[in-house]
Structures are given as C-alpha cells and as structure tokens.
PDB file of C-alpha atoms in Angstrom:
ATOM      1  CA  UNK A   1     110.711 107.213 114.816  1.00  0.00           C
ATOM      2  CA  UNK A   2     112.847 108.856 112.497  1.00  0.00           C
ATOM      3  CA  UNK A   3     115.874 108.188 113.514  1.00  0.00           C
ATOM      4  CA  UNK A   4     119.214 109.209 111.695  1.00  0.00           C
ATOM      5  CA  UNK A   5     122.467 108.005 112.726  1.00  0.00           C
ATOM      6  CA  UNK A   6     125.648 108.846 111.221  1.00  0.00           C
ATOM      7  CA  UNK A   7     129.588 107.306 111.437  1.00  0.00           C
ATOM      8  CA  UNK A   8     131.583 107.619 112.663  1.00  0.00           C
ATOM      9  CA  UNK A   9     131.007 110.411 115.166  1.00  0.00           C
ATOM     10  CA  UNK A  10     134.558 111.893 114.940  1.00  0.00           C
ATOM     11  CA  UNK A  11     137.643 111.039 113.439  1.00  0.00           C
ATOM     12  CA  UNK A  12     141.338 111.914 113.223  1.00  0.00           C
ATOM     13  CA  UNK A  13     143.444 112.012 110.230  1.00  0.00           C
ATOM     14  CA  UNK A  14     146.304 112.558 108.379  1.00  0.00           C
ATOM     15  CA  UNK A  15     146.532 115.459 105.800  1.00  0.00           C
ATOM     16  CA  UNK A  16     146.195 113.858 102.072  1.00  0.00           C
ATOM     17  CA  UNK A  17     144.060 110.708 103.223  1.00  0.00           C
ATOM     18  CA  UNK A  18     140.502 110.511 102.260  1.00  0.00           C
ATOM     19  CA  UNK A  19     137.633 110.073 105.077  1.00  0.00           C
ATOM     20  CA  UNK A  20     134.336 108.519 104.967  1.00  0.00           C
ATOM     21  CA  UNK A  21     131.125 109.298 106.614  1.00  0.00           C
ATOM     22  CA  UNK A  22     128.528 107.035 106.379  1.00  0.00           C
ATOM     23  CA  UNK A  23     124.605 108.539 107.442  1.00  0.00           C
ATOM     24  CA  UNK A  24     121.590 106.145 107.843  1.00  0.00           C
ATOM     25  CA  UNK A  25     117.945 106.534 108.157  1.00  0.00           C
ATOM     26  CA  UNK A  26     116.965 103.948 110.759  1.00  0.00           C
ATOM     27  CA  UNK A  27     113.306 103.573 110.503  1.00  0.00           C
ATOM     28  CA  UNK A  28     112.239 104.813 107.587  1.00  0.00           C
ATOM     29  CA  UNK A  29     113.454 105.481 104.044  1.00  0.00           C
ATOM     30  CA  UNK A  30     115.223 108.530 102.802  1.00  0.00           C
ATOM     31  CA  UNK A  31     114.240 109.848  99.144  1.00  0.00           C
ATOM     32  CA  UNK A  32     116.649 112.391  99.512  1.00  0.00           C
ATOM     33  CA  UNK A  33     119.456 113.147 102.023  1.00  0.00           C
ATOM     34  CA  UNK A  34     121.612 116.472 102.694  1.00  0.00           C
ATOM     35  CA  UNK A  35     124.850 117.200 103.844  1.00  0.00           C
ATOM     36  CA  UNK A  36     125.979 120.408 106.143  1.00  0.00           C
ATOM     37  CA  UNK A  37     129.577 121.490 107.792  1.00  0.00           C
ATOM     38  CA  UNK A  38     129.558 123.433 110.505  1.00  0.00           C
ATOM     39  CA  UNK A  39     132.238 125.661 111.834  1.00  0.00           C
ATOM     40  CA  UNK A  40     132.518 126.613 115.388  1.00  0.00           C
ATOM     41  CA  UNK A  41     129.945 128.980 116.856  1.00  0.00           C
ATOM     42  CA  UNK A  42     128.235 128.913 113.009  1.00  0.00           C
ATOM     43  CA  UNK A  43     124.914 128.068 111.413  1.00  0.00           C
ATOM     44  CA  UNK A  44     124.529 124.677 109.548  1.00  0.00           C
ATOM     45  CA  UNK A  45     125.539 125.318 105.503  1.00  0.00           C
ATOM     46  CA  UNK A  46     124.131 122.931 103.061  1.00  0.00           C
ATOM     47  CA  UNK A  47     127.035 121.382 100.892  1.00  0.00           C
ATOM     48  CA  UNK A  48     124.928 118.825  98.997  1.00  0.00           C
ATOM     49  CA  UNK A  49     121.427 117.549  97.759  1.00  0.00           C
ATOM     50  CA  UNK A  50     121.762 113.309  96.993  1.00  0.00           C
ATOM     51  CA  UNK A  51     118.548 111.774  95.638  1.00  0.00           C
ATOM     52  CA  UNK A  52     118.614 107.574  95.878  1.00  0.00           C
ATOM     53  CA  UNK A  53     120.067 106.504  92.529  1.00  0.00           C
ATOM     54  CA  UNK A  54     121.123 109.518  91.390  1.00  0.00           C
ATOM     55  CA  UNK A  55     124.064 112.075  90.975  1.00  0.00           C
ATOM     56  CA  UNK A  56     124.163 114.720  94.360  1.00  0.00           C
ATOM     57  CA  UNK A  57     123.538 118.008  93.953  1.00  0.00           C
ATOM     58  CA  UNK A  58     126.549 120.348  95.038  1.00  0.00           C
ATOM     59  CA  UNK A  59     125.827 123.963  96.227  1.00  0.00           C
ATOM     60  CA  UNK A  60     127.713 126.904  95.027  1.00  0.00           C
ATOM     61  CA  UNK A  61     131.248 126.925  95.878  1.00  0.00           C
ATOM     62  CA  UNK A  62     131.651 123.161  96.901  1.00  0.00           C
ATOM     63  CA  UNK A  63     133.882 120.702  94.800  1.00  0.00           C
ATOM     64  CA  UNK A  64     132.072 117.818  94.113  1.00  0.00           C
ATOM     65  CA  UNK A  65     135.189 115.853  93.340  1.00  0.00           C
ATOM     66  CA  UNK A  66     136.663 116.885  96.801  1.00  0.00           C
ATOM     67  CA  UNK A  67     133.658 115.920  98.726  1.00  0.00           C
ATOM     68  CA  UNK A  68     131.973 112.541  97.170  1.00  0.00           C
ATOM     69  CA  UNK A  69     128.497 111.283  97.824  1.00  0.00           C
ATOM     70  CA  UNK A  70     127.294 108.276  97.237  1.00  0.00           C
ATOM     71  CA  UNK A  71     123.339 107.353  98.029  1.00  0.00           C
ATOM     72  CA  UNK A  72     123.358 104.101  96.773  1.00  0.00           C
ATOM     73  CA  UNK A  73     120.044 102.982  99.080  1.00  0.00           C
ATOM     74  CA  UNK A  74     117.309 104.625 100.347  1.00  0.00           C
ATOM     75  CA  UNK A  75     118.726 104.251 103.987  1.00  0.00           C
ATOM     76  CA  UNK A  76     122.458 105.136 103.209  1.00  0.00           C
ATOM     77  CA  UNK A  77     124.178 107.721 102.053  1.00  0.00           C
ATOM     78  CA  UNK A  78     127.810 108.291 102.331  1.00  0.00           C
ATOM     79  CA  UNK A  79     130.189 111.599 102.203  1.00  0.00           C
ATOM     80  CA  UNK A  80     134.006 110.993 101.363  1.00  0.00           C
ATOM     81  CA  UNK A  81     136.471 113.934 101.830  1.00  0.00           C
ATOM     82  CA  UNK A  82     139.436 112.997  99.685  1.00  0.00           C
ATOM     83  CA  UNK A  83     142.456 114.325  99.859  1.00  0.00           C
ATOM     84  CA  UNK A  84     141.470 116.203 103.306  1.00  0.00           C
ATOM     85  CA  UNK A  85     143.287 119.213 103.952  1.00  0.00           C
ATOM     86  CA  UNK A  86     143.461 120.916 108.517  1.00  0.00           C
ATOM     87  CA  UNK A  87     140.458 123.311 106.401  1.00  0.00           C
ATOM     88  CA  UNK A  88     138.419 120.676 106.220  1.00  0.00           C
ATOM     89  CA  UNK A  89     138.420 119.822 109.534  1.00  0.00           C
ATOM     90  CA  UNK A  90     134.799 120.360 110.502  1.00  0.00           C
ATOM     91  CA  UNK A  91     131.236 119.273 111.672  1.00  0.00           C
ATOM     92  CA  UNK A  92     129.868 117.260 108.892  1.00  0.00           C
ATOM     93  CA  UNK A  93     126.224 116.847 109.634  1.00  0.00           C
ATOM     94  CA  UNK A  94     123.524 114.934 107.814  1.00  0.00           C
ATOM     95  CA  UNK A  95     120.007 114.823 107.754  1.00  0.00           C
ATOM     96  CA  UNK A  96     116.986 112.950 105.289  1.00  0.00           C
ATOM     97  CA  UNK A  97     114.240 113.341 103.847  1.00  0.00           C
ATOM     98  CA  UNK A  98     111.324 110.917 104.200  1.00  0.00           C
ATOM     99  CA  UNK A  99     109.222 112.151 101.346  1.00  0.00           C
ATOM    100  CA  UNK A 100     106.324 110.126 102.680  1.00  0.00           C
ATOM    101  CA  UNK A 101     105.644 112.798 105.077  1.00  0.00           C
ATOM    102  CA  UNK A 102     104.023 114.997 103.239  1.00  0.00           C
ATOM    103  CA  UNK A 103     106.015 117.676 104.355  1.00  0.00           C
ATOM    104  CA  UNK A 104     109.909 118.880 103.669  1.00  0.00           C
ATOM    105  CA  UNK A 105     110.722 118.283 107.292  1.00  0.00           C
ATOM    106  CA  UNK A 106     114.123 117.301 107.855  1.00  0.00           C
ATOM    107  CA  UNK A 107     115.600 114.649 110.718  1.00  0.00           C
ATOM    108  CA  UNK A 108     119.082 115.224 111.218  1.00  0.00           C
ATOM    109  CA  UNK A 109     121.973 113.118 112.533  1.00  0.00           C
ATOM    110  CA  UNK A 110     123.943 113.853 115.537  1.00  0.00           C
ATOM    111  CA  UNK A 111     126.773 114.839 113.173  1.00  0.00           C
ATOM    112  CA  UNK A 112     130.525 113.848 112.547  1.00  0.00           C
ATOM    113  CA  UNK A 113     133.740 115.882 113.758  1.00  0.00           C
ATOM    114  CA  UNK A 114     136.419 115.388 111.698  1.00  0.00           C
ATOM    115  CA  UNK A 115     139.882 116.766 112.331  1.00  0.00           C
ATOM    116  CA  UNK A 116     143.092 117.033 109.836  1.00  0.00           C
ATOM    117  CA  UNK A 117     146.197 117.124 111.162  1.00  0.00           C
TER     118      UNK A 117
ATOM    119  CA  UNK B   1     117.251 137.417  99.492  1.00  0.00           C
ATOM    120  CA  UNK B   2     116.130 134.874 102.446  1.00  0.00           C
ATOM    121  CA  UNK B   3     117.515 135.298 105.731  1.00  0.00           C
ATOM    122  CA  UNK B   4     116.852 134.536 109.200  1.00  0.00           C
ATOM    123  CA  UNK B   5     118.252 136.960 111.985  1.00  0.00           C
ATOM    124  CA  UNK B   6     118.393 135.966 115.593  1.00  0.00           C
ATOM    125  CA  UNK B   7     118.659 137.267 119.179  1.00  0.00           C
ATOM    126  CA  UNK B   8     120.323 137.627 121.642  1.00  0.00           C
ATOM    127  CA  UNK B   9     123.443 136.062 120.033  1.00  0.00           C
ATOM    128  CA  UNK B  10     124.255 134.476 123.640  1.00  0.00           C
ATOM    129  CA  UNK B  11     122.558 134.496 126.736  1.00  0.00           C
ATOM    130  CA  UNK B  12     123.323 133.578 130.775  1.00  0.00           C
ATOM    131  CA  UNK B  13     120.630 133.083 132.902  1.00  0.00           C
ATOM    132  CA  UNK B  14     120.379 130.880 136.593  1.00  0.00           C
ATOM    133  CA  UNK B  15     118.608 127.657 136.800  1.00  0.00           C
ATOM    134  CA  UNK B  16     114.487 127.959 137.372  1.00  0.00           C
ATOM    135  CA  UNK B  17     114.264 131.168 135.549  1.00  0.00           C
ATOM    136  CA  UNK B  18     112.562 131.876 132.328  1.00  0.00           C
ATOM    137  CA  UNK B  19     114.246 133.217 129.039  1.00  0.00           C
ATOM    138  CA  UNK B  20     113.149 133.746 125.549  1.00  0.00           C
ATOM    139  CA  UNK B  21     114.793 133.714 122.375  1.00  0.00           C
ATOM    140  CA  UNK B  22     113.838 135.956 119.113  1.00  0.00           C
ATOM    141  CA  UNK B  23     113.891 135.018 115.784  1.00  0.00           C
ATOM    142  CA  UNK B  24     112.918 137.796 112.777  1.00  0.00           C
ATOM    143  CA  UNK B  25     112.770 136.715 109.219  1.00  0.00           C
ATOM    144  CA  UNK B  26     112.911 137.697 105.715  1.00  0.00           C
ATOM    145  CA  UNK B  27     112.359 134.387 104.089  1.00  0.00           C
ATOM    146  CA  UNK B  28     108.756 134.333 101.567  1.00  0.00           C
ATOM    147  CA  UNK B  29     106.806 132.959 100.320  1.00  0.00           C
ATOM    148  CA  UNK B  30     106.599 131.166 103.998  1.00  0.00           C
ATOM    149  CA  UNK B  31     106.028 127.733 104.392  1.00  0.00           C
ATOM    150  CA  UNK B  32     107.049 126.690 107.786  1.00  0.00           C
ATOM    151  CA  UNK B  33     109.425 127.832 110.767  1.00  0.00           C
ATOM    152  CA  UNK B  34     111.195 125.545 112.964  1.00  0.00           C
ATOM    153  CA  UNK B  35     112.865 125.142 116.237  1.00  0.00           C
ATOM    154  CA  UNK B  36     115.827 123.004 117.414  1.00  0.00           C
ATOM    155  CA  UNK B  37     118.023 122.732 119.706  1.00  0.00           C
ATOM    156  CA  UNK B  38     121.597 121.814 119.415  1.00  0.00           C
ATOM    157  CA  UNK B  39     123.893 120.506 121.669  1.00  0.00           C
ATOM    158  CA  UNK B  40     127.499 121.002 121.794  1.00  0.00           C
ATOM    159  CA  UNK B  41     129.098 118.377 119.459  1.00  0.00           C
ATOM    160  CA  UNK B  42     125.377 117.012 118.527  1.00  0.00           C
ATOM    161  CA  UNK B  43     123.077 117.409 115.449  1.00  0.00           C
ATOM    162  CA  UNK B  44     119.751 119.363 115.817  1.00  0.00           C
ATOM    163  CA  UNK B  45     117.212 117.650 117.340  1.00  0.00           C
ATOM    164  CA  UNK B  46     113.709 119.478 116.629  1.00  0.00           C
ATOM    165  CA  UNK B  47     111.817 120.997 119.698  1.00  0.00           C
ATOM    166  CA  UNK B  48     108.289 122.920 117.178  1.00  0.00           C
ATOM    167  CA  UNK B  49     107.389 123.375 114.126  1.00  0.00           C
ATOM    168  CA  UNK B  50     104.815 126.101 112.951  1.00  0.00           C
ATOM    169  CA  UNK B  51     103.004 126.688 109.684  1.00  0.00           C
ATOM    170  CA  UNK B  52     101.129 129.700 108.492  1.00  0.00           C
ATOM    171  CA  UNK B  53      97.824 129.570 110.647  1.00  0.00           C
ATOM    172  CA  UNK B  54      99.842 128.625 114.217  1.00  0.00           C
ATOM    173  CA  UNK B  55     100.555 131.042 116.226  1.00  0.00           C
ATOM    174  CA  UNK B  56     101.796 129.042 118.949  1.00  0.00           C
ATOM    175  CA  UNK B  57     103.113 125.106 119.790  1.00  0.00           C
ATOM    176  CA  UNK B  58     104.132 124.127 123.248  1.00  0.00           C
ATOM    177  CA  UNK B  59     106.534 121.170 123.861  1.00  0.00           C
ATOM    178  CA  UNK B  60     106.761 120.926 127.489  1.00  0.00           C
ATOM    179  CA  UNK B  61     108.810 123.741 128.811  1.00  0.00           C
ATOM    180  CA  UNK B  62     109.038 125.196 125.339  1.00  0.00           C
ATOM    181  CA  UNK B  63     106.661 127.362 123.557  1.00  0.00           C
ATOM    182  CA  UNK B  64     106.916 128.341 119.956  1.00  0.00           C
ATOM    183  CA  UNK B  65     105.220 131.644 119.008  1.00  0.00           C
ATOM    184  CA  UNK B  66     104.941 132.616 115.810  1.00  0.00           C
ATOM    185  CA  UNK B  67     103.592 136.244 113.803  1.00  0.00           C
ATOM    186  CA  UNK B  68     103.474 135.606 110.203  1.00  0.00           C
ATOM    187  CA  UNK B  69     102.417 139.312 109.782  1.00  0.00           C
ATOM    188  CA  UNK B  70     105.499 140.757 111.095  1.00  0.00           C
ATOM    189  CA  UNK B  71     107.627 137.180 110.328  1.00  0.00           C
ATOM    190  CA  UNK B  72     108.563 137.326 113.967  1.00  0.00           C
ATOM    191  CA  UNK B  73     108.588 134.396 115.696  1.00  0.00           C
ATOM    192  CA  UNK B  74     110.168 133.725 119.698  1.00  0.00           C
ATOM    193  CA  UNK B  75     111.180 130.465 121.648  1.00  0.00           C
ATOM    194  CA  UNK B  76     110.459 130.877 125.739  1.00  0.00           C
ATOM    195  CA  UNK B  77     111.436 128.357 128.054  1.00  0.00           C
ATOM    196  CA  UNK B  78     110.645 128.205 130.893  1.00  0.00           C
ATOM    197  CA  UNK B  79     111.801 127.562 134.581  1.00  0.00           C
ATOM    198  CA  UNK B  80     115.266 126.481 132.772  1.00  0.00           C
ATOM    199  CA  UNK B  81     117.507 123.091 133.983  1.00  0.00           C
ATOM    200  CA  UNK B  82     120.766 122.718 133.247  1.00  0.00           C
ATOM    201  CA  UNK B  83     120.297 120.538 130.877  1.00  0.00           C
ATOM    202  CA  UNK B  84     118.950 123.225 128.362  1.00  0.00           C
ATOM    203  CA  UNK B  85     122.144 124.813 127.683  1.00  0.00           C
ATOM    204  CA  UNK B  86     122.489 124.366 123.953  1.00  0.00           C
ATOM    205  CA  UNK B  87     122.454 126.896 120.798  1.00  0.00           C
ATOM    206  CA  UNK B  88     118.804 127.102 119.921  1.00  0.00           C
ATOM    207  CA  UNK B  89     118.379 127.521 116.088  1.00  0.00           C
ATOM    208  CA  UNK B  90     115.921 128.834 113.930  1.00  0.00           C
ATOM    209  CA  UNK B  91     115.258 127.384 110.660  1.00  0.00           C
ATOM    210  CA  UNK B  92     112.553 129.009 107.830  1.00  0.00           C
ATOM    211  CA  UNK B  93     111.965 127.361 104.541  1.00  0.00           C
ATOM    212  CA  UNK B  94     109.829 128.813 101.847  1.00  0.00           C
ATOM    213  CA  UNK B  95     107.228 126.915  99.710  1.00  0.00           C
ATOM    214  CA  UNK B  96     108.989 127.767  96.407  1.00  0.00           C
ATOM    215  CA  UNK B  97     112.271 126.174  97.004  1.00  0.00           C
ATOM    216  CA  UNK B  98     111.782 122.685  97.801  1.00  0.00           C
ATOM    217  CA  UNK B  99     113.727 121.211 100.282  1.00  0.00           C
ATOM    218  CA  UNK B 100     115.925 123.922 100.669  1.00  0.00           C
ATOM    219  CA  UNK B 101     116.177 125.313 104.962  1.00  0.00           C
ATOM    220  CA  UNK B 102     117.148 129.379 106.123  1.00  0.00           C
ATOM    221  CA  UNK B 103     118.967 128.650 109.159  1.00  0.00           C
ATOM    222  CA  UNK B 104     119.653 131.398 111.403  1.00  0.00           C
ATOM    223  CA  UNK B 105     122.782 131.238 113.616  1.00  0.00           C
ATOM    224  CA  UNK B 106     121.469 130.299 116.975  1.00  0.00           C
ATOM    225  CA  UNK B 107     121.497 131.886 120.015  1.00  0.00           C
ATOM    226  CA  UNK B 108     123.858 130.194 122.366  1.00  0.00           C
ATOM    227  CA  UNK B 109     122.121 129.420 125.854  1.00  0.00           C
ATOM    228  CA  UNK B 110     123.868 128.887 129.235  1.00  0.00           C
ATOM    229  CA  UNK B 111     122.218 128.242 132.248  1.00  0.00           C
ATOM    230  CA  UNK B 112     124.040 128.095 135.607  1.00  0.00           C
ATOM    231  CA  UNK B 113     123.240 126.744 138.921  1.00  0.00           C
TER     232      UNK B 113
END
C-alpha cells in the first residue's frame, strides 16, 4: 500500500519549453501532495504545498508562475516547469499525504530527472 | 531554527560488516523521526519511524535508535549486502508545523565486495 508513482521518470529538453510531471497516489487518496528538487549529493527541499481543489502553497524563494501545480484530484497532482532554463535541470520528487492516517507521514515517489539543454 | 545534522557524511565499508549512521537534531517540539533510504536516481523509500516513547524499531537488518533526551538518534545495519549502498536520510518533523519535514543531508553508504 501506499504507493506513489510519478512521470515521467526523466526527461530531456530544450531550453524555453515547458515540462510536465505528473505524480499519482495509487492506492489511496492524497489530501495534500508536496513537491521537492534535489541537487546532486543534496537533501530533498520542499518547493510546494498543493491541497485537492485548491491553490499550492509555494515556499520562500520559489516562483509560482515558473513552477505550476495543478491538484485537480485527490490522486493527481501535476508540476509544470515553464519556460525551463539548464538551472532547472534537477530531481523533482513528489510525495502525498493520506490524511486518513492519522499521522503526517509522507510516501514519496521515485522522483523525476529532468535535464535542460 | 530546526535542523538535522548527520554523520559520517560518506562511508566505505566491505560486504558482511556492520556500520552505523548518526543523526543529531535540533528540531522541537518533536513529533517523530524518520529513516529512509535513497537510492541513486530513486525517491526515499522509508526503512523506521520513531515517536517520542520509542527508543528503538528494527526492520530486518536495520535498527532505528532513538534518545529524545539528547535528540540523538543512529541507524545500524548490519552484516551489509551490496545492495544497501544508498544515501540514508534522516528526516525530523515537529508537532507545531504541520506537514512540514527537517531533512538532514544523508550520509552516503558504499559497500564493496
């Protein structure tokens, strides 16, 4: 059981495109999901909060109109870099929330490399 | 301000011998510390997870200690495979901040043959 799967698990592109990463609870329902990037030899740093139905949360020092979320269901959630830039290139991680739980434990997804040439 | 230090940054040690990783941390009011372990290119998958009144959790060759008095806390594993070369992370969150996670940096683990 909880299972979170994310796609795609790396991609390749062009600098000014925009890229979209798609992370899904499997078997059970996310109130809330998070996104992380990760450089190389790093720890995990929380870009965003999104809550089902609602606007995400950005933390300090990420541009929410750079990196777009979308949580339109309670198993999907979505992360689109536009306009990606070689610094974005990254580990984009995910991870959700069951709230059902009772606890704030977090499953995360095997994560997303994405590389701007 | 919350923070989660961790050592040895890396570590080498052969196949079938035993290791163990050290975690110190800062974060309060504590709620509950975690384990995981990360493989290269892979999201975290979690190995034990400890609240206030454990002071230890085994998951087969892994065992979780934990001293809430000193917020110490140590990852051994023993008679290491191959297989459990990986960045071992740390992660502390505090009851008063929600969902929010202290992740320390890891310590990277090799083990050779």
């Amino acid at each position: 059981g909880a299972v979170v799967s994310q796609h795609p698990s790396w991609v390749i592109c062009k600098s000014g495109t925009s890229v979209k990463i798609e992370c899904r609870s499997l078997d059970f329902q996310a109130t809330t999901m998070f996104w992380y990037r990760q450089f190389p030899k790093q720890s995990l740093m929380l870009m965003a909060t999104s809550n089902e139905g609602s606007k995400a949360t950005y933390e300090q020092g990420v541009e929410k109109d750079k990196f777009l979320i979308n949580h339109a269901s309670l198993t999907l959630s979505t992360l689109t870099v536009t306009s990606a830039h070689p610094e974005d290139s990254s580990f984009y991680i995910c991870s959700a929330h069951s709230g059902a739980s009772g606890s704030n434990e977090q499953f995360f997804g095997p994560g997303t490399r994405l590389t701007v040439l | 301000k919350n923070q989660v230090e961790q050592s040895p940054q890396s570590l080498i040690i052969l196949e079938g011998k035993n290791c163990t990783l050290q975690c110190n941390y800062t974060v309060s009011p504590f709620s509950n510390l975690r384990w995981y372990k990360q493989d290269t290119g892979r999201g975290p998958v979690s190995l034990t997870i400890m609240t206030f009144s454990e002071n230890t959790k085994s998951n087969g060759r892994y065992t979780a200690t934990l001293d809430a008095d000193t917020k110490q806390s140590s990852l051994h594993i023993t008679a290491s495979q191959l297989s459990d070369s990986a960045s071992y992370i740390c992660v502390v969150s505090s009851s008063n901040s929600g969902y929010a996670l202290n992740f320390g940096k890891g310590t990277s683990l090799l083990v050779t043959p």
